[in-house]
């Protein structure tokens, strides 16, 4: 066998495969206090949901676990109105996104 033939028949190296694991992120809780920014919380929740690859039904199923206090009470009292994520967003912004409405809700 000639030296050049051995080089021609050598198999190319196999590319390495790297598997990376993306750790899920957890949203912070929103309680509905007047010191909290509801719009910022909702935007952060959606950003984390996108990062975690949650579809809209998963977002709606999980959101209750990230609400506390007045916000959780509001959710529990209105849960039957949340047929989908859009319903939740609309009602959340319409009530918890407006401090004057939230105050009257708790009285």
mmCIF file of N, CA and C in Angstrom:
data_model
loop_
_atom_site.group_PDB
_atom_site.id
_atom_site.type_symbol
_atom_site.label_atom_id
_atom_site.label_comp_id
_atom_site.label_asym_id
_atom_site.label_seq_id
_atom_site.Cartn_x
_atom_site.Cartn_y
_atom_site.Cartn_z
ATOM 1 N N UNK A 1 0.848 -1.170 0.000
ATOM 2 C CA UNK A 1 0.000 0.000 0.000
ATOM 3 C C UNK A 1 0.893 1.232 0.000
ATOM 4 N N UNK A 2 0.554 2.181 -0.786
ATOM 5 C CA UNK A 2 1.320 3.405 -0.917
ATOM 6 C C UNK A 2 0.829 4.400 0.130
ATOM 7 N N UNK A 3 1.761 5.211 0.626
ATOM 8 C CA UNK A 3 1.443 6.151 1.702
ATOM 9 C C UNK A 3 0.302 7.097 1.342
ATOM 10 N N UNK A 4 0.217 7.585 0.133
ATOM 11 C CA UNK A 4 -0.832 8.497 -0.317
ATOM 12 C C UNK A 4 -2.195 7.850 -0.303
ATOM 13 N N UNK A 5 -2.262 6.511 -0.561
ATOM 14 C CA UNK A 5 -3.544 5.807 -0.553
ATOM 15 C C UNK A 5 -4.153 5.777 0.844
ATOM 16 N N UNK A 6 -3.336 5.638 1.865
ATOM 17 C CA UNK A 6 -3.834 5.582 3.241
ATOM 18 C C UNK A 6 -4.500 6.899 3.626
ATOM 19 N N UNK A 7 -3.929 8.002 3.184
ATOM 20 C CA UNK A 7 -4.513 9.308 3.493
ATOM 21 C C UNK A 7 -5.835 9.503 2.772
ATOM 22 N N UNK A 8 -5.939 9.016 1.542
ATOM 23 C CA UNK A 8 -7.154 9.177 0.759
ATOM 24 C C UNK A 8 -8.307 8.372 1.348
ATOM 25 N N UNK A 9 -8.015 7.245 2.002
ATOM 26 C CA UNK A 9 -9.060 6.379 2.540
ATOM 27 C C UNK A 9 -9.409 6.703 3.994
ATOM 28 N N UNK A 10 -8.718 7.626 4.608
ATOM 29 C CA UNK A 10 -9.006 7.983 6.005
ATOM 30 C C UNK A 10 -10.386 8.628 6.094
ATOM 31 N N UNK A 11 -11.125 8.269 7.108
ATOM 32 C CA UNK A 11 -12.461 8.849 7.277
ATOM 33 C C UNK A 11 -12.353 10.198 7.971
ATOM 34 N N UNK A 12 -13.191 11.123 7.557
ATOM 35 C CA UNK A 12 -13.149 12.449 8.185
ATOM 36 C C UNK A 12 -13.633 12.356 9.629
ATOM 37 N N UNK A 13 -13.195 13.265 10.477
ATOM 38 C CA UNK A 13 -13.630 13.230 11.880
ATOM 39 C C UNK A 13 -15.132 13.500 11.985
ATOM 40 N N UNK A 14 -15.754 12.863 12.925
ATOM 41 C CA UNK A 14 -17.179 13.064 13.175
ATOM 42 C C UNK A 14 -17.357 14.341 13.989
ATOM 43 N N UNK A 15 -18.279 15.215 13.543
ATOM 44 C CA UNK A 15 -18.496 16.441 14.320
ATOM 45 C C UNK A 15 -19.063 16.105 15.699
ATOM 46 N N UNK A 16 -18.672 16.874 16.667
ATOM 47 C CA UNK A 16 -19.161 16.673 18.034
ATOM 48 C C UNK A 16 -20.553 17.270 18.172
ATOM 49 N N UNK A 17 -21.379 16.627 18.930
ATOM 50 C CA UNK A 17 -22.713 17.131 19.219
ATOM 51 C C UNK A 17 -22.747 17.568 20.675
ATOM 52 N N UNK A 18 -23.194 18.784 20.888
ATOM 53 C CA UNK A 18 -23.310 19.307 22.243
ATOM 54 C C UNK A 18 -24.785 19.500 22.561
ATOM 55 N N UNK A 19 -25.188 18.983 23.671
ATOM 56 C CA UNK A 19 -26.556 19.170 24.127
ATOM 57 C C UNK A 19 -26.501 20.138 25.304
ATOM 58 N N UNK A 20 -27.245 21.195 25.177
ATOM 59 C CA UNK A 20 -27.297 22.159 26.273
ATOM 60 C C UNK A 20 -28.685 22.106 26.896
ATOM 61 N N UNK A 21 -28.732 22.290 28.170
ATOM 62 C CA UNK A 21 -29.996 22.286 28.888
ATOM 63 C C UNK A 21 -30.282 23.698 29.362
ATOM 64 N N UNK A 22 -31.429 24.175 29.011
ATOM 65 C CA UNK A 22 -31.850 25.518 29.398
ATOM 66 C C UNK A 22 -32.661 25.414 30.685
ATOM 67 N N UNK A 23 -32.137 25.940 31.752
ATOM 68 C CA UNK A 23 -32.868 25.916 33.019
ATOM 69 C C UNK A 23 -34.101 26.808 32.914
ATOM 70 N N UNK A 24 -35.249 26.322 33.362
ATOM 71 C CA UNK A 24 -36.445 27.162 33.301
ATOM 72 C C UNK A 24 -36.329 28.342 34.258
ATOM 73 N N UNK A 25 -36.980 29.405 33.919
ATOM 74 C CA UNK A 25 -37.041 30.595 34.770
ATOM 75 C C UNK A 25 -38.388 30.612 35.474
ATOM 76 N N UNK A 26 -38.417 31.211 36.632
ATOM 77 C CA UNK A 26 -39.655 31.322 37.404
ATOM 78 C C UNK A 26 -40.034 32.797 37.532
ATOM 79 N N UNK A 27 -41.268 33.138 37.175
ATOM 80 C CA UNK A 27 -41.714 34.520 37.368
ATOM 81 C C UNK A 27 -41.843 34.832 38.860
ATOM 82 N N UNK A 28 -41.752 36.092 39.209
ATOM 83 C CA UNK A 28 -41.983 36.478 40.597
ATOM 84 C C UNK A 28 -43.493 36.574 40.821
ATOM 85 N N UNK A 29 -43.893 36.643 42.060
ATOM 86 C CA UNK A 29 -45.315 36.743 42.397
ATOM 87 C C UNK A 29 -45.791 38.190 42.284
ATOM 88 N N UNK A 30 -47.038 38.322 41.938
ATOM 89 C CA UNK A 30 -47.689 39.627 41.879
ATOM 90 C C UNK A 30 -48.839 39.595 42.870
ATOM 91 N N UNK A 31 -48.866 40.583 43.770
ATOM 92 C CA UNK A 31 -49.908 40.590 44.796
ATOM 93 C C UNK A 31 -50.964 41.666 44.582
ATOM 94 N N UNK A 32 -50.703 42.589 43.677
ATOM 95 C CA UNK A 32 -51.677 43.638 43.428
ATOM 96 C C UNK A 32 -51.531 44.848 44.327
ATOM 97 N N UNK A 33 -50.429 44.927 45.082
ATOM 98 C CA UNK A 33 -50.201 46.104 45.927
ATOM 99 C C UNK A 33 -50.041 47.348 45.065
ATOM 100 N N UNK A 34 -50.401 48.494 45.615
ATOM 101 C CA UNK A 34 -50.303 49.743 44.853
ATOM 102 C C UNK A 34 -48.858 50.100 44.520
ATOM 103 N N UNK A 35 -47.910 49.503 45.226
ATOM 104 C CA UNK A 35 -46.492 49.766 44.952
ATOM 105 C C UNK A 35 -45.962 48.917 43.797
ATOM 106 N N UNK A 36 -46.766 47.970 43.319
ATOM 107 C CA UNK A 36 -46.334 47.104 42.227
ATOM 108 C C UNK A 36 -46.836 47.633 40.889
ATOM 109 N N UNK A 37 -46.072 47.376 39.855
ATOM 110 C CA UNK A 37 -46.429 47.776 38.499
ATOM 111 C C UNK A 37 -46.997 46.553 37.775
ATOM 112 N N UNK A 38 -48.315 46.525 37.611
ATOM 113 C CA UNK A 38 -48.986 45.366 37.006
ATOM 114 C C UNK A 38 -48.531 45.137 35.569
ATOM 115 N N UNK A 39 -48.368 46.203 34.818
ATOM 116 C CA UNK A 39 -47.951 46.057 33.417
ATOM 117 C C UNK A 39 -46.545 45.476 33.326
ATOM 118 N N UNK A 40 -45.647 45.955 34.176
ATOM 119 C CA UNK A 40 -44.281 45.419 34.182
ATOM 120 C C UNK A 40 -44.288 43.944 34.563
ATOM 121 N N UNK A 41 -45.083 43.590 35.587
ATOM 122 C CA UNK A 41 -45.149 42.188 35.996
ATOM 123 C C UNK A 41 -45.656 41.309 34.854
ATOM 124 N N UNK A 42 -46.727 41.761 34.189
ATOM 125 C CA UNK A 42 -47.289 40.971 33.091
ATOM 126 C C UNK A 42 -46.286 40.823 31.957
ATOM 127 N N UNK A 43 -45.567 41.891 31.636
ATOM 128 C CA UNK A 43 -44.543 41.811 30.585
ATOM 129 C C UNK A 43 -43.428 40.846 30.977
ATOM 130 N N UNK A 44 -43.008 40.894 32.235
ATOM 131 C CA UNK A 44 -41.979 39.956 32.716
ATOM 132 C C UNK A 44 -42.493 38.517 32.670
ATOM 133 N N UNK A 45 -43.747 38.318 33.074
ATOM 134 C CA UNK A 45 -44.339 36.977 33.044
ATOM 135 C C UNK A 45 -44.338 36.436 31.611
ATOM 136 N N UNK A 46 -44.734 37.260 30.661
ATOM 137 C CA UNK A 46 -44.766 36.834 29.257
ATOM 138 C C UNK A 46 -43.363 36.570 28.726
ATOM 139 N N UNK A 47 -42.416 37.392 29.114
ATOM 140 C CA UNK A 47 -41.027 37.185 28.680
ATOM 141 C C UNK A 47 -40.511 35.835 29.193
ATOM 142 N N UNK A 48 -40.785 35.537 30.447
ATOM 143 C CA UNK A 48 -40.360 34.260 31.032
ATOM 144 C C UNK A 48 -41.119 33.100 30.392
ATOM 145 N N UNK A 49 -42.405 33.277 30.132
ATOM 146 C CA UNK A 49 -43.195 32.233 29.471
ATOM 147 C C UNK A 49 -42.626 31.924 28.087
ATOM 148 N N UNK A 50 -42.232 32.944 27.356
ATOM 149 C CA UNK A 50 -41.601 32.723 26.044
ATOM 150 C C UNK A 50 -40.292 31.970 26.202
ATOM 151 N N UNK A 51 -39.485 32.373 27.153
ATOM 152 C CA UNK A 51 -38.200 31.717 27.407
ATOM 153 C C UNK A 51 -38.398 30.240 27.742
ATOM 154 N N UNK A 52 -39.434 29.949 28.536
ATOM 155 C CA UNK A 52 -39.724 28.574 28.954
ATOM 156 C C UNK A 52 -40.519 27.785 27.912
ATOM 157 N N UNK A 53 -40.864 28.428 26.806
ATOM 158 C CA UNK A 53 -41.632 27.792 25.722
ATOM 159 C C UNK A 53 -43.026 27.355 26.180
ATOM 160 N N UNK A 54 -43.668 28.193 27.007
ATOM 161 C CA UNK A 54 -45.030 27.903 27.444
ATOM 162 C C UNK A 54 -45.994 28.410 26.386
ATOM 163 N N UNK A 55 -46.907 27.564 25.932
ATOM 164 C CA UNK A 55 -47.932 28.056 25.020
ATOM 165 C C UNK A 55 -48.994 28.797 25.849
ATOM 166 N N UNK A 56 -50.003 29.333 25.173
ATOM 167 C CA UNK A 56 -50.976 30.176 25.874
ATOM 168 C C UNK A 56 -51.797 29.403 26.903
ATOM 169 N N UNK A 57 -52.087 28.142 26.643
ATOM 170 C CA UNK A 57 -52.857 27.371 27.628
ATOM 171 C C UNK A 57 -52.016 27.096 28.876
ATOM 172 N N UNK A 58 -50.729 26.878 28.715
ATOM 173 C CA UNK A 58 -49.836 26.662 29.867
ATOM 174 C C UNK A 58 -49.687 27.961 30.656
ATOM 175 N N UNK A 59 -49.569 29.080 29.959
ATOM 176 C CA UNK A 59 -49.476 30.382 30.644
ATOM 177 C C UNK A 59 -50.684 30.594 31.558
ATOM 178 N N UNK A 60 -51.858 30.300 31.017
ATOM 179 C CA UNK A 60 -53.078 30.490 31.793
ATOM 180 C C UNK A 60 -53.148 29.508 32.961
ATOM 181 N N UNK A 61 -52.733 28.276 32.732
ATOM 182 C CA UNK A 61 -52.770 27.266 33.793
ATOM 183 C C UNK A 61 -51.798 27.591 34.921
ATOM 184 N N UNK A 62 -50.668 28.214 34.611
ATOM 185 C CA UNK A 62 -49.634 28.475 35.615
ATOM 186 C C UNK A 62 -49.773 29.823 36.321
ATOM 187 N N UNK A 63 -50.442 30.777 35.704
ATOM 188 C CA UNK A 63 -50.433 32.140 36.239
ATOM 189 C C UNK A 63 -50.959 32.208 37.668
ATOM 190 N N UNK A 64 -51.913 31.377 38.017
ATOM 191 C CA UNK A 64 -52.483 31.402 39.366
ATOM 192 C C UNK A 64 -51.418 31.163 40.433
ATOM 193 N N UNK A 65 -50.388 30.409 40.114
ATOM 194 C CA UNK A 65 -49.334 30.099 41.083
ATOM 195 C C UNK A 65 -48.369 31.264 41.298
ATOM 196 N N UNK A 66 -48.512 32.316 40.499
ATOM 197 C CA UNK A 66 -47.646 33.493 40.618
ATOM 198 C C UNK A 66 -48.443 34.729 41.027
ATOM 199 N N UNK A 67 -49.627 34.494 41.577
ATOM 200 C CA UNK A 67 -50.457 35.566 42.112
ATOM 201 C C UNK A 67 -50.658 35.319 43.598
ATOM 202 N N UNK A 68 -50.690 36.400 44.359
ATOM 203 C CA UNK A 68 -50.926 36.279 45.798
ATOM 204 C C UNK A 68 -51.768 37.462 46.255
ATOM 205 N N UNK A 69 -52.211 37.405 47.488
ATOM 206 C CA UNK A 69 -52.951 38.524 48.076
ATOM 207 C C UNK A 69 -54.178 38.916 47.270
ATOM 208 N N UNK A 70 -54.320 40.211 47.053
ATOM 209 C CA UNK A 70 -55.469 40.754 46.332
ATOM 210 C C UNK A 70 -55.539 40.224 44.908
ATOM 211 N N UNK A 71 -54.391 40.093 44.260
ATOM 212 C CA UNK A 71 -54.370 39.593 42.883
ATOM 213 C C UNK A 71 -54.883 38.155 42.825
ATOM 214 N N UNK A 72 -54.525 37.346 43.799
ATOM 215 C CA UNK A 72 -55.003 35.956 43.837
ATOM 216 C C UNK A 72 -56.504 35.918 44.111
ATOM 217 N N UNK A 73 -56.966 36.764 45.006
ATOM 218 C CA UNK A 73 -58.400 36.852 45.292
ATOM 219 C C UNK A 73 -59.164 37.244 44.029
ATOM 220 N N UNK A 74 -58.637 38.239 43.318
ATOM 221 C CA UNK A 74 -59.249 38.665 42.054
ATOM 222 C C UNK A 74 -59.308 37.496 41.075
ATOM 223 N N UNK A 75 -58.215 36.754 40.941
ATOM 224 C CA UNK A 75 -58.186 35.612 40.028
ATOM 225 C C UNK A 75 -59.236 34.579 40.434
ATOM 226 N N UNK A 76 -59.250 34.213 41.702
ATOM 227 C CA UNK A 76 -60.197 33.199 42.183
ATOM 228 C C UNK A 76 -61.648 33.608 41.926
ATOM 229 N N UNK A 77 -61.947 34.898 42.077
ATOM 230 C CA UNK A 77 -63.313 35.387 41.873
ATOM 231 C C UNK A 77 -63.699 35.518 40.404
ATOM 232 N N UNK A 78 -62.718 35.512 39.509
ATOM 233 C CA UNK A 78 -62.993 35.713 38.083
ATOM 234 C C UNK A 78 -62.547 34.554 37.202
ATOM 235 N N UNK A 79 -62.085 33.489 37.802
ATOM 236 C CA UNK A 79 -61.486 32.380 37.046
ATOM 237 C C UNK A 79 -62.403 31.832 35.948
ATOM 238 N N UNK A 80 -63.700 31.806 36.191
ATOM 239 C CA UNK A 80 -64.625 31.269 35.192
ATOM 240 C C UNK A 80 -64.706 32.130 33.931
ATOM 241 N N UNK A 81 -64.193 33.352 33.980
ATOM 242 C CA UNK A 81 -64.201 34.236 32.811
ATOM 243 C C UNK A 81 -62.966 34.060 31.926
ATOM 244 N N UNK A 82 -61.979 33.314 32.411
ATOM 245 C CA UNK A 82 -60.731 33.149 31.665
ATOM 246 C C UNK A 82 -60.821 31.914 30.773
ATOM 247 N N UNK A 83 -61.412 32.070 29.610
ATOM 248 C CA UNK A 83 -61.525 30.953 28.666
ATOM 249 C C UNK A 83 -60.202 30.712 27.942
ATOM 250 N N UNK A 84 -59.392 31.755 27.832
ATOM 251 C CA UNK A 84 -58.086 31.651 27.165
ATOM 252 C C UNK A 84 -57.177 32.756 27.706
ATOM 253 N N UNK A 85 -55.923 32.757 27.252
ATOM 254 C CA UNK A 85 -54.938 33.723 27.733
ATOM 255 C C UNK A 85 -55.354 35.157 27.410
ATOM 256 N N UNK A 86 -55.956 35.380 26.254
ATOM 257 C CA UNK A 86 -56.385 36.733 25.873
ATOM 258 C C UNK A 86 -57.424 37.281 26.845
ATOM 259 N N UNK A 87 -58.341 36.416 27.288
ATOM 260 C CA UNK A 87 -59.333 36.850 28.281
ATOM 261 C C UNK A 87 -58.641 37.280 29.570
ATOM 262 N N UNK A 88 -57.682 36.469 30.016
ATOM 263 C CA UNK A 88 -56.953 36.816 31.235
ATOM 264 C C UNK A 88 -56.249 38.162 31.072
ATOM 265 N N UNK A 89 -55.534 38.337 29.965
ATOM 266 C CA UNK A 89 -54.800 39.593 29.731
ATOM 267 C C UNK A 89 -55.736 40.795 29.772
ATOM 268 N N UNK A 90 -56.843 40.687 29.059
ATOM 269 C CA UNK A 90 -57.786 41.801 28.969
ATOM 270 C C UNK A 90 -58.335 42.160 30.349
ATOM 271 N N UNK A 91 -58.757 41.162 31.100
ATOM 272 C CA UNK A 91 -59.319 41.431 32.426
ATOM 273 C C UNK A 91 -58.253 41.868 33.427
ATOM 274 N N UNK A 92 -57.072 41.298 33.324
ATOM 275 C CA UNK A 92 -55.964 41.689 34.200
ATOM 276 C C UNK A 92 -55.629 43.162 33.994
ATOM 277 N N UNK A 93 -55.452 43.549 32.734
ATOM 278 C CA UNK A 93 -55.115 44.944 32.435
ATOM 279 C C UNK A 93 -56.253 45.881 32.805
ATOM 280 N N UNK A 94 -57.493 45.419 32.630
ATOM 281 C CA UNK A 94 -58.652 46.255 32.922
ATOM 282 C C UNK A 94 -58.926 46.443 34.403
ATOM 283 N N UNK A 95 -58.440 45.534 35.235
ATOM 284 C CA UNK A 95 -58.695 45.630 36.678
ATOM 285 C C UNK A 95 -57.413 45.858 37.460
ATOM 286 N N UNK A 96 -56.508 44.913 37.402
ATOM 287 C CA UNK A 96 -55.283 45.015 38.199
ATOM 288 C C UNK A 96 -54.310 46.039 37.634
ATOM 289 N N UNK A 97 -54.469 46.362 36.383
ATOM 290 C CA UNK A 97 -53.597 47.358 35.768
ATOM 291 C C UNK A 97 -53.988 48.784 36.107
ATOM 292 N N UNK A 98 -55.134 48.951 36.781
ATOM 293 C CA UNK A 98 -55.605 50.288 37.144
ATOM 294 C C UNK A 98 -55.786 50.343 38.653
ATOM 295 N N UNK A 99 -54.854 50.972 39.353
ATOM 296 C CA UNK A 99 -54.888 50.992 40.827
ATOM 297 C C UNK A 99 -56.205 51.471 41.415
ATOM 298 N N UNK A 100 -56.873 52.425 40.760
ATOM 299 C CA UNK A 100 -58.136 52.928 41.312
ATOM 300 C C UNK A 100 -59.207 51.832 41.306
ATOM 301 N N UNK A 101 -59.199 50.960 40.293
ATOM 302 C CA UNK A 101 -60.155 49.853 40.250
ATOM 303 C C UNK A 101 -59.800 48.786 41.273
ATOM 304 N N UNK A 102 -58.528 48.555 41.452
ATOM 305 C CA UNK A 102 -58.078 47.540 42.400
ATOM 306 C C UNK A 102 -58.460 47.943 43.823
ATOM 307 N N UNK A 103 -58.321 49.233 44.131
ATOM 308 C CA UNK A 103 -58.668 49.706 45.469
ATOM 309 C C UNK A 103 -60.151 49.467 45.745
ATOM 310 N N UNK A 104 -61.006 49.767 44.783
ATOM 311 C CA UNK A 104 -62.442 49.562 44.990
ATOM 312 C C UNK A 104 -62.782 48.077 45.065
ATOM 313 N N UNK A 105 -61.987 47.239 44.421
ATOM 314 C CA UNK A 105 -62.219 45.790 44.459
ATOM 315 C C UNK A 105 -61.979 45.232 45.853
ATOM 316 N N UNK A 106 -61.013 45.788 46.577
ATOM 317 C CA UNK A 106 -60.652 45.258 47.891
ATOM 318 C C UNK A 106 -61.536 45.804 49.011
ATOM 319 N N UNK A 107 -62.314 46.830 48.740
ATOM 320 C CA UNK A 107 -63.156 47.429 49.790
ATOM 321 C C UNK A 107 -64.462 46.687 49.957
#
